[in-house]
XYZ file of C-alpha atoms in Angstrom:
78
model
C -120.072 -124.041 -104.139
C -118.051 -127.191 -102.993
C -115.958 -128.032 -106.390
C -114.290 -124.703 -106.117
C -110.799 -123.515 -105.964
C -110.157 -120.530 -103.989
C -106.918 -120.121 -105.876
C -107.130 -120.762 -109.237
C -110.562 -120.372 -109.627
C -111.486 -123.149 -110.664
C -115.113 -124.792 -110.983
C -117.020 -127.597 -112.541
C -117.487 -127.652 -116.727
C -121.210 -129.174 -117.920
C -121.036 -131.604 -120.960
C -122.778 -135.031 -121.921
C -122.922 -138.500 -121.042
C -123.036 -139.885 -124.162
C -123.951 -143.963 -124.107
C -123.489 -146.674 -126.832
C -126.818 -145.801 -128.283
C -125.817 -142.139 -128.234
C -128.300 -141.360 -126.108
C -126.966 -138.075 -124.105
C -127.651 -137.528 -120.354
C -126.355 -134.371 -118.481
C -122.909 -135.146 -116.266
C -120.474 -132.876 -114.523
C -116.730 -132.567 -114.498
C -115.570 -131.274 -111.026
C -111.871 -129.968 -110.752
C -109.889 -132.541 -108.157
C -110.785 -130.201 -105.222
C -108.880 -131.282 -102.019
C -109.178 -129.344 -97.972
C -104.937 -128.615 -96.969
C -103.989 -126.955 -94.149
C -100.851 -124.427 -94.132
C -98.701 -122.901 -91.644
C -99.371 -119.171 -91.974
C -95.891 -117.770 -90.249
C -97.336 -113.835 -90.836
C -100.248 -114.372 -88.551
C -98.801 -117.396 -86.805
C -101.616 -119.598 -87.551
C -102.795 -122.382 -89.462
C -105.042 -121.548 -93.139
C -106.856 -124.369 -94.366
C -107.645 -124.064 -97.832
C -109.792 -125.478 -100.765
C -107.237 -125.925 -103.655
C -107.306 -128.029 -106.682
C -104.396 -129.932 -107.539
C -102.958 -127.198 -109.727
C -103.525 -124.777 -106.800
C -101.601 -127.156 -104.526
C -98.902 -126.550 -106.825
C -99.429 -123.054 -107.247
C -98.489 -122.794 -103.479
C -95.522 -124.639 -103.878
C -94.604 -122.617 -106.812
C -95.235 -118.857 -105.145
C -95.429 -119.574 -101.272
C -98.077 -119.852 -99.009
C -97.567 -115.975 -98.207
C -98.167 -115.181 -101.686
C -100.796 -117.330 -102.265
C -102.824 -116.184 -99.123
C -102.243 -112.357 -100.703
C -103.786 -113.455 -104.192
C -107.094 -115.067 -102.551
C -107.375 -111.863 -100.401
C -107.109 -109.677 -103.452
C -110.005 -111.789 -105.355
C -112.401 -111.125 -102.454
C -112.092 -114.397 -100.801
C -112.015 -114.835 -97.104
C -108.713 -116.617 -95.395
């Protein structure tokens, strides 16, 4: 799943086109997904990570080290 945040969690939502004759067609909203690398000072490495923008900030918010802890405790692989 590319559109995924490995932070937050977050994934595409599923709604309508809808055009000026109201005719609907299927469409996709994908979170604003974006690859950042981080220096990891515990392991003295780089991480790079799939975030959304709200993860990006998330990580600026709690620290990289925290961060790294929460993906690890959902299951997800650093």
């Amino acid at each position: 799943m590319s559109a995924h945040c490995q932070l937050t969690g977050a994934k595409p939502g599923f709604g309508n086109h809808i055009s000026h004759s109201h005719r609907r067609t299927s469409r996709r909203f994908d979170p604003n997904v974006q690859r950042k690398r981080y220096w990891l000072p515990s392991e003295g490495r780089y991480v790079r990570l799939r975030l959304s923008t709200k993860g990006i900030r998330t990580v600026d918010s709690i620290g990289i080290e925290a961060a790294v802890a929460r993906i690890r405790a959902q299951g997800g692989k650093v």
